[in-house]
Amino acid sequence: MKRIVGLDSLRAMAALWVMIGHGAVPPITAGHDESSFFPWAFNGIYGGSFSGPAAVIVFFVISGFCVHYPYSCHKKFNLGEFFVRRYLRILLPMAAAILIIRAVGYIPWDSPRLLSGIPGWSLVAELIYYSLYPLLVIIGQRVKWINLFYITFIIGIFFAFTVPINNINYPAWGYRGDWILGLPCWLLGILLAESLKNPLPNPTSSSIWTWRIGAIILGSITRNLAFQRIIGNHLTLNFFAIYVFFWLLREISYYNKQENKPLAFLEWAGLWSYSLFLIHPLAFYLFKSMELPSFGYMVDWFLKFNFVLLLSIAFYFAVEKPSHLLSRRIGQMLTIKPSQS
């Protein structure tokens, strides 16, 4: 199975986009007069440009790809190994984050919401997709993956209309329902893995940047439409996911040519992107708790931004990486056939 390079970089950028959108937008408009229309409008558009929900959709597509790609390359499916490796690498860091969040006082121990303080809705959706994957494979082989995508996409659209059209958030139904809306996005990742069996596009450097900028612009449009309560993310982001599919197909093709290499730092950052995604709300809380004196808008932002990154890296080495190693080791144990005497 050929390793697909470049996806770790995209995962890193998506995690950064979520973090920035949740509380680390560069303050280039801070302190400016917003009494007239144009400064006010620019600040509003700029503030909504870092669309965390759109970045989560990118995560969903990448996740579906990473789960399915080995098996599309004829890796033998072992049910026990699959569930152990997928569940542990998500649940162990999640459990550690939940405990730390309560230990430092960010969320009270007696909070009735177990997943408060972490972006729980998307993680619960991921776990549900992992649980459904063996069944989805059986269905996908019988009705074709593309048809399964169409079915879930239509169901998702009908499901989206069960809340008001101007509802802001993509997650609007709680942990038990959000996964239904996101499922076609995850299936696009499976379709992406299947698409590698066919001839790939041949993007140039300029065209790949056009697709990247297009993703940022479309994500910004969906966020600003939601902020203005015109049309919510629950009705726009599944269409955005289709764009992401064609964009990532070109990214994979571009970076898996020998002459095109992703930045080493971003590939490394992709390794701890889950840690960044998981604990950035905690990092924001801890930074605020330090009550540092203000050094100006940009310096304060720079300190906050780097504090979040450093804490995420520390969490990766202390929790996430050992969790990955443990899940891999247990998974390998489950695939070892007993020796015959």
CSV table of C-alpha atoms in Angstrom, one decimal:
chain,number,residue,atom,x,y,z
A,1,MET,CA,0.0,0.0,0.0
A,2,LYS,CA,1.5,3.3,-1.1
A,3,ARG,CA,1.6,6.0,1.6
A,4,ILE,CA,-0.4,9.1,0.7
A,5,VAL,CA,1.6,12.2,1.5
A,6,GLY,CA,0.1,15.6,1.9
A,7,LEU,CA,-2.9,14.6,3.9
A,8,ASP,CA,-1.2,15.2,7.2
A,9,SER,CA,-0.5,18.8,6.1
A,10,LEU,CA,-4.2,19.3,5.2
A,11,ARG,CA,-5.2,17.8,8.6
A,12,ALA,CA,-2.9,20.3,10.3
A,13,MET,CA,-4.3,23.2,8.5
A,14,ALA,CA,-7.9,22.1,9.2
A,15,ALA,CA,-7.1,21.9,12.9
A,16,LEU,CA,-5.5,25.3,12.9
A,17,TRP,CA,-8.5,26.7,11.1
A,18,VAL,CA,-10.8,25.3,13.8
A,19,MET,CA,-8.6,26.7,16.5
A,20,ILE,CA,-8.4,30.1,14.9
A,21,GLY,CA,-12.1,30.3,14.3
A,22,HIS,CA,-12.8,29.4,17.9
A,23,GLY,CA,-10.8,32.1,19.5
A,24,ALA,CA,-7.5,33.1,17.8
A,25,VAL,CA,-8.5,35.2,14.8
A,26,PRO,CA,-5.5,37.5,14.0
A,27,PRO,CA,-6.7,40.9,15.4
A,28,ILE,CA,-5.9,43.0,12.3
A,29,THR,CA,-9.1,45.0,12.7
A,30,ALA,CA,-8.9,45.4,16.5
A,31,GLY,CA,-9.0,49.0,17.7
A,32,HIS,CA,-10.3,50.4,14.4
A,33,ASP,CA,-13.4,52.6,14.2
A,34,GLU,CA,-16.4,50.6,13.0
A,35,SER,CA,-18.9,53.5,13.1
A,36,SER,CA,-19.1,53.7,9.3
A,37,PHE,CA,-20.4,50.9,7.1
A,38,PHE,CA,-17.3,49.7,5.3
A,39,PRO,CA,-15.1,49.1,8.3
A,40,TRP,CA,-18.0,47.5,10.1
A,41,ALA,CA,-18.8,45.2,7.1
A,42,PHE,CA,-15.1,44.3,6.6
A,43,ASN,CA,-14.7,43.4,10.3
A,44,GLY,CA,-17.8,41.2,10.1
A,45,ILE,CA,-16.7,39.4,7.0
A,46,TYR,CA,-13.2,39.0,8.2
A,47,GLY,CA,-14.3,37.6,11.6
A,48,GLY,CA,-16.4,35.0,9.8
A,49,SER,CA,-13.6,34.0,7.4
A,50,PHE,CA,-12.1,31.3,9.6
A,51,SER,CA,-14.8,28.7,9.4
A,52,GLY,CA,-14.3,26.0,12.0
A,53,PRO,CA,-17.3,24.0,10.8
A,54,ALA,CA,-16.0,24.0,7.2
A,55,ALA,CA,-12.7,22.7,8.5
A,56,VAL,CA,-14.5,19.9,10.3
A,57,ILE,CA,-16.0,18.9,7.0
A,58,VAL,CA,-12.5,18.6,5.6
A,59,PHE,CA,-11.7,16.4,8.6
A,60,PHE,CA,-14.7,14.2,7.9
A,61,VAL,CA,-13.6,13.6,4.3
A,62,ILE,CA,-10.0,12.9,5.2
A,63,SER,CA,-11.2,10.5,8.0
A,64,GLY,CA,-13.4,8.5,5.6
A,65,PHE,CA,-10.4,8.3,3.2
A,66,CYS,CA,-7.9,7.2,5.9
A,67,VAL,CA,-10.3,4.5,7.2
A,68,HIS,CA,-11.1,3.0,3.8
A,69,TYR,CA,-7.9,3.5,1.8
A,70,PRO,CA,-6.0,0.5,3.3
A,71,TYR,CA,-8.9,-1.8,2.6
A,72,SER,CA,-9.4,-0.4,-0.9
A,73,CYS,CA,-5.7,-1.6,-1.4
A,74,HIS,CA,-6.8,-5.1,-0.4
A,75,LYS,CA,-5.7,-5.1,3.2
A,76,LYS,CA,-7.4,-7.9,5.0
A,77,PHE,CA,-10.2,-6.7,7.3
A,78,ASN,CA,-10.0,-7.9,10.9
A,79,LEU,CA,-13.0,-6.7,12.9
A,80,GLY,CA,-11.3,-6.7,16.3
A,81,GLU,CA,-8.2,-5.0,15.1
A,82,PHE,CA,-10.2,-2.3,13.3
A,83,PHE,CA,-12.4,-1.4,16.3
A,84,VAL,CA,-9.5,-1.5,18.8
A,85,ARG,CA,-7.3,0.7,16.7
A,86,ARG,CA,-10.0,3.2,15.8
A,87,TYR,CA,-11.7,3.5,19.1
A,88,LEU,CA,-8.6,3.6,21.3
A,89,ARG,CA,-6.8,6.3,19.3
A,90,ILE,CA,-9.9,8.5,19.7
A,91,LEU,CA,-11.2,7.6,23.1
A,92,LEU,CA,-8.0,7.5,25.2
A,93,PRO,CA,-6.9,11.1,24.4
A,94,MET,CA,-10.6,12.2,24.7
A,95,ALA,CA,-10.8,10.7,28.2
A,96,ALA,CA,-7.5,12.3,29.2
A,97,ALA,CA,-8.7,15.7,28.0
A,98,ILE,CA,-12.0,15.4,29.8
A,99,LEU,CA,-10.2,14.6,33.1
A,100,ILE,CA,-7.6,17.4,32.7
A,101,ILE,CA,-10.4,19.9,31.8
A,102,ARG,CA,-12.1,19.1,35.1
A,103,ALA,CA,-9.0,18.9,37.1
A,104,VAL,CA,-8.0,22.5,36.2
A,105,GLY,CA,-11.4,23.9,36.8
A,106,TYR,CA,-12.4,24.7,33.3
A,107,ILE,CA,-15.5,22.5,33.6
A,108,PRO,CA,-16.9,21.4,37.0
A,109,TRP,CA,-16.7,17.8,38.0
A,110,ASP,CA,-20.4,17.6,38.5
A,111,SER,CA,-21.2,19.0,35.0
A,112,PRO,CA,-24.0,16.8,33.5
A,113,ARG,CA,-22.5,17.2,30.0
A,114,LEU,CA,-19.6,14.7,29.8
A,115,LEU,CA,-18.1,16.2,26.7
A,116,SER,CA,-18.2,19.9,27.7
A,117,GLY,CA,-15.0,21.7,26.9
A,118,ILE,CA,-14.1,19.6,23.9
A,119,PRO,CA,-15.5,19.7,20.3
A,120,GLY,CA,-17.5,16.6,21.1
A,121,TRP,CA,-20.2,16.5,18.4
A,122,SER,CA,-17.7,15.7,15.6
A,123,LEU,CA,-15.8,13.2,17.7
A,124,VAL,CA,-19.0,11.3,18.6
A,125,ALA,CA,-19.9,11.4,14.9
A,126,GLU,CA,-16.5,9.9,14.0
A,127,LEU,CA,-17.0,7.1,16.5
A,128,ILE,CA,-20.4,6.3,15.0
A,129,TYR,CA,-18.9,6.2,11.5
A,130,TYR,CA,-16.2,3.8,12.7
A,131,SER,CA,-19.0,1.6,14.2
A,132,LEU,CA,-21.0,1.7,11.0
A,133,TYR,CA,-18.0,1.1,8.6
A,134,PRO,CA,-18.3,-2.7,8.4
A,135,LEU,CA,-22.0,-2.4,7.6
A,136,LEU,CA,-21.3,0.4,5.1
A,137,VAL,CA,-18.8,-1.8,3.3
A,138,ILE,CA,-21.4,-4.5,2.9
A,139,ILE,CA,-24.0,-2.0,1.6
A,140,GLY,CA,-21.5,-0.2,-0.5
A,141,GLN,CA,-20.5,-3.4,-2.3
A,142,ARG,CA,-24.1,-4.1,-3.2
A,143,VAL,CA,-25.5,-0.7,-4.2
A,144,LYS,CA,-22.2,1.0,-5.1
A,145,TRP,CA,-20.5,3.6,-3.0
A,146,ILE,CA,-21.7,6.5,-5.2
A,147,ASN,CA,-25.3,5.4,-4.9
A,148,LEU,CA,-24.9,5.1,-1.1
A,149,PHE,CA,-23.5,8.6,-1.0
A,150,TYR,CA,-26.5,9.9,-3.0
A,151,ILE,CA,-28.9,8.2,-0.7
A,152,THR,CA,-27.3,9.6,2.5
A,153,PHE,CA,-26.9,13.0,0.9
A,154,ILE,CA,-30.6,13.3,0.2
A,155,ILE,CA,-31.5,12.0,3.6
A,156,GLY,CA,-29.1,14.6,5.1
A,157,ILE,CA,-30.8,17.4,3.2
A,158,PHE,CA,-34.3,16.3,4.4
A,159,PHE,CA,-32.9,16.0,7.9
A,160,ALA,CA,-31.4,19.5,7.7
A,161,PHE,CA,-34.9,21.0,7.1
A,162,THR,CA,-36.1,19.8,10.5
A,163,VAL,CA,-34.5,22.9,12.0
A,164,PRO,CA,-35.0,26.5,10.8
A,165,ILE,CA,-33.2,27.4,7.6
A,166,ASN,CA,-31.3,30.3,9.4
A,167,ASN,CA,-30.0,28.1,12.2
A,168,ILE,CA,-26.3,29.0,12.5
A,169,ASN,CA,-24.6,25.8,13.5
A,170,TYR,CA,-23.9,22.6,11.6
A,171,PRO,CA,-24.5,20.5,14.7
A,172,ALA,CA,-28.1,21.2,15.6
A,173,TRP,CA,-29.6,17.9,16.8
A,174,GLY,CA,-27.2,16.8,19.6
A,175,TYR,CA,-24.9,13.9,19.7
A,176,ARG,CA,-27.6,11.4,18.6
A,177,GLY,CA,-28.5,13.2,15.3
A,178,ASP,CA,-25.5,15.3,14.0
A,179,TRP,CA,-23.8,12.2,12.6
A,180,ILE,CA,-26.7,11.7,10.1
A,181,LEU,CA,-26.0,15.0,8.5
A,182,GLY,CA,-22.3,14.4,8.4
A,183,LEU,CA,-22.4,10.9,7.1
A,184,PRO,CA,-22.4,11.8,3.3
A,185,CYS,CA,-19.3,13.9,4.0
A,186,TRP,CA,-17.5,10.9,5.5
A,187,LEU,CA,-18.6,8.7,2.6
A,188,LEU,CA,-17.0,11.2,0.2
A,189,GLY,CA,-13.7,10.2,1.9
A,190,ILE,CA,-14.5,6.5,1.0
A,191,LEU,CA,-15.3,7.6,-2.6
A,192,LEU,CA,-12.0,9.5,-2.6
A,193,ALA,CA,-10.1,6.3,-1.8
A,194,GLU,CA,-12.0,4.4,-4.4
A,195,SER,CA,-11.2,7.1,-7.0
A,196,LEU,CA,-7.5,6.4,-6.7
A,197,LYS,CA,-8.1,3.3,-8.7
A,198,ASN,CA,-9.0,5.5,-11.7
A,199,PRO,CA,-6.8,7.9,-13.7
A,200,LEU,CA,-6.1,11.0,-11.5
A,201,PRO,CA,-6.2,14.7,-12.5
A,202,ASN,CA,-2.9,16.4,-13.2
A,203,PRO,CA,-3.0,19.7,-11.4
A,204,THR,CA,-0.3,22.4,-11.7
A,205,SER,CA,1.0,24.5,-8.8
A,206,SER,CA,-1.2,27.4,-9.9
A,207,SER,CA,-4.3,25.3,-10.2
A,208,ILE,CA,-3.8,23.6,-6.8
A,209,TRP,CA,-3.6,27.0,-5.2
A,210,THR,CA,-6.7,28.0,-7.0
A,211,TRP,CA,-8.5,25.1,-5.4
A,212,ARG,CA,-7.1,25.9,-1.9
A,213,ILE,CA,-8.1,29.5,-2.1
A,214,GLY,CA,-11.5,28.4,-3.4
A,215,ALA,CA,-11.9,26.2,-0.3
A,216,ILE,CA,-11.1,29.1,2.0
A,217,ILE,CA,-13.5,31.5,0.1
A,218,LEU,CA,-16.4,29.0,0.1
A,219,GLY,CA,-15.9,28.1,3.8
A,220,SER,CA,-15.9,31.9,4.5
A,221,ILE,CA,-19.1,32.4,2.5
A,222,THR,CA,-20.9,29.5,4.4
A,223,ARG,CA,-19.8,31.0,7.7
A,224,ASN,CA,-20.9,34.5,6.9
A,225,LEU,CA,-24.2,33.4,5.5
A,226,ALA,CA,-24.8,31.5,8.8
A,227,PHE,CA,-23.6,34.5,11.0
A,228,GLN,CA,-26.1,36.8,9.2
A,229,ARG,CA,-28.8,34.2,9.7
A,230,ILE,CA,-29.5,33.9,6.0
A,231,ILE,CA,-28.9,30.2,5.6
A,232,GLY,CA,-27.2,28.0,8.2
A,233,ASN,CA,-24.2,25.7,7.9
A,234,HIS,CA,-26.5,22.7,8.1
A,235,LEU,CA,-27.8,23.5,4.6
A,236,THR,CA,-24.5,24.6,3.0
A,237,LEU,CA,-21.6,22.5,4.3
A,238,ASN,CA,-22.7,19.2,2.7
A,239,PHE,CA,-22.5,20.9,-0.6
A,240,PHE,CA,-19.1,22.3,0.4
A,241,ALA,CA,-18.0,18.7,1.1
A,242,ILE,CA,-18.5,17.9,-2.6
A,243,TYR,CA,-16.0,20.7,-3.5
A,244,VAL,CA,-13.7,19.3,-0.8
A,245,PHE,CA,-13.8,15.9,-2.5
A,246,PHE,CA,-12.6,17.3,-5.9
A,247,TRP,CA,-10.1,19.5,-4.2
A,248,LEU,CA,-8.5,16.7,-2.1
A,249,LEU,CA,-8.4,14.4,-5.2
A,250,ARG,CA,-6.2,17.0,-6.8
A,251,GLU,CA,-4.1,17.4,-3.6
A,252,ILE,CA,-3.4,13.7,-3.5
A,253,SER,CA,-2.5,13.6,-7.2
A,254,TYR,CA,-0.3,16.7,-6.8
A,255,TYR,CA,1.7,15.6,-3.8
A,256,ASN,CA,2.2,12.0,-4.9
A,257,LYS,CA,4.3,13.1,-7.8
A,258,GLN,CA,7.9,12.7,-7.0
A,259,GLU,CA,8.8,16.4,-7.7
A,260,ASN,CA,6.1,17.8,-5.4
A,261,LYS,CA,6.7,17.5,-1.7
A,262,PRO,CA,4.7,19.0,1.2
A,263,LEU,CA,6.3,21.1,3.9
A,264,ALA,CA,8.0,18.9,6.4
A,265,PHE,CA,6.7,21.1,9.3
A,266,LEU,CA,3.1,20.8,8.2
A,267,GLU,CA,3.4,17.0,7.8
A,268,TRP,CA,4.8,16.9,11.3
A,269,ALA,CA,2.1,19.2,12.6
A,270,GLY,CA,-0.5,16.8,11.1
A,271,LEU,CA,0.7,14.1,13.6
A,272,TRP,CA,-0.5,16.2,16.5
A,273,SER,CA,-3.5,17.9,14.8
A,274,TYR,CA,-5.9,15.7,16.8
A,275,SER,CA,-4.4,17.0,20.0
A,276,LEU,CA,-4.7,20.6,18.7
A,277,PHE,CA,-8.3,20.0,17.8
A,278,LEU,CA,-9.1,18.3,21.1
A,279,ILE,CA,-7.6,20.6,23.7
A,280,HIS,CA,-7.5,24.1,22.1
A,281,PRO,CA,-10.5,25.2,24.2
A,282,LEU,CA,-8.6,24.1,27.3
A,283,ALA,CA,-5.5,26.0,26.1
A,284,PHE,CA,-7.6,29.2,25.6
A,285,TYR,CA,-8.9,28.8,29.2
A,286,LEU,CA,-5.4,28.3,30.7
A,287,PHE,CA,-4.0,31.2,28.8
A,288,LYS,CA,-6.7,33.5,30.0
A,289,SER,CA,-6.3,32.2,33.5
A,290,MET,CA,-2.6,33.4,33.6
A,291,GLU,CA,-3.9,37.0,33.4
A,292,LEU,CA,-0.8,38.3,31.6
A,293,PRO,CA,-0.5,42.0,31.1
A,294,SER,CA,-1.4,43.3,27.7
A,295,PHE,CA,1.5,43.9,25.2
A,296,GLY,CA,-0.8,45.1,22.4
A,297,TYR,CA,-3.2,43.3,20.1
A,298,MET,CA,-0.8,41.5,17.9
A,299,VAL,CA,1.7,40.5,20.6
A,300,ASP,CA,-1.1,39.2,22.8
A,301,TRP,CA,-2.5,37.2,19.9
A,302,PHE,CA,1.0,35.8,19.1
A,303,LEU,CA,1.5,34.7,22.7
A,304,LYS,CA,-1.9,33.0,22.8
A,305,PHE,CA,-1.5,31.3,19.4
A,306,ASN,CA,1.9,29.8,20.3
A,307,PHE,CA,0.8,28.8,23.8
A,308,VAL,CA,-2.0,26.8,22.2
A,309,LEU,CA,0.4,25.1,19.8
A,310,LEU,CA,2.9,24.3,22.6
A,311,LEU,CA,0.3,22.8,24.9
A,312,SER,CA,-1.0,20.7,22.0
A,313,ILE,CA,2.4,19.4,21.2
A,314,ALA,CA,2.9,18.5,24.9
A,315,PHE,CA,-0.4,16.7,24.9
A,316,TYR,CA,0.5,14.8,21.8
A,317,PHE,CA,3.7,13.4,23.3
A,318,ALA,CA,2.2,12.8,26.7
A,319,VAL,CA,-1.1,11.3,25.7
A,320,GLU,CA,-1.9,11.0,22.0
A,321,LYS,CA,1.2,9.3,20.7
A,322,PRO,CA,1.3,6.7,23.5
A,323,SER,CA,-2.4,6.0,22.7
A,324,HIS,CA,-1.6,5.4,19.1
A,325,LEU,CA,1.2,3.1,19.9
A,326,LEU,CA,-1.0,1.2,22.4
A,327,SER,CA,-3.8,0.8,19.9
A,328,ARG,CA,-1.5,-0.4,17.2
A,329,ARG,CA,0.2,-2.9,19.5
A,330,ILE,CA,-3.2,-4.3,20.7
A,331,GLY,CA,-4.4,-4.4,17.1
A,332,GLN,CA,-1.4,-6.3,16.0
A,333,MET,CA,-1.9,-8.8,18.8
A,334,LEU,CA,-5.4,-9.4,17.5
A,335,THR,CA,-4.2,-10.2,14.0
A,336,ILE,CA,-1.5,-12.7,15.1
A,337,LYS,CA,-2.6,-16.2,14.3
A,338,PRO,CA,-2.0,-18.8,17.0
A,339,SER,CA,0.8,-21.2,16.0
A,340,GLN,CA,-0.3,-24.7,15.3
A,341,SER,CA,1.4,-27.5,17.2
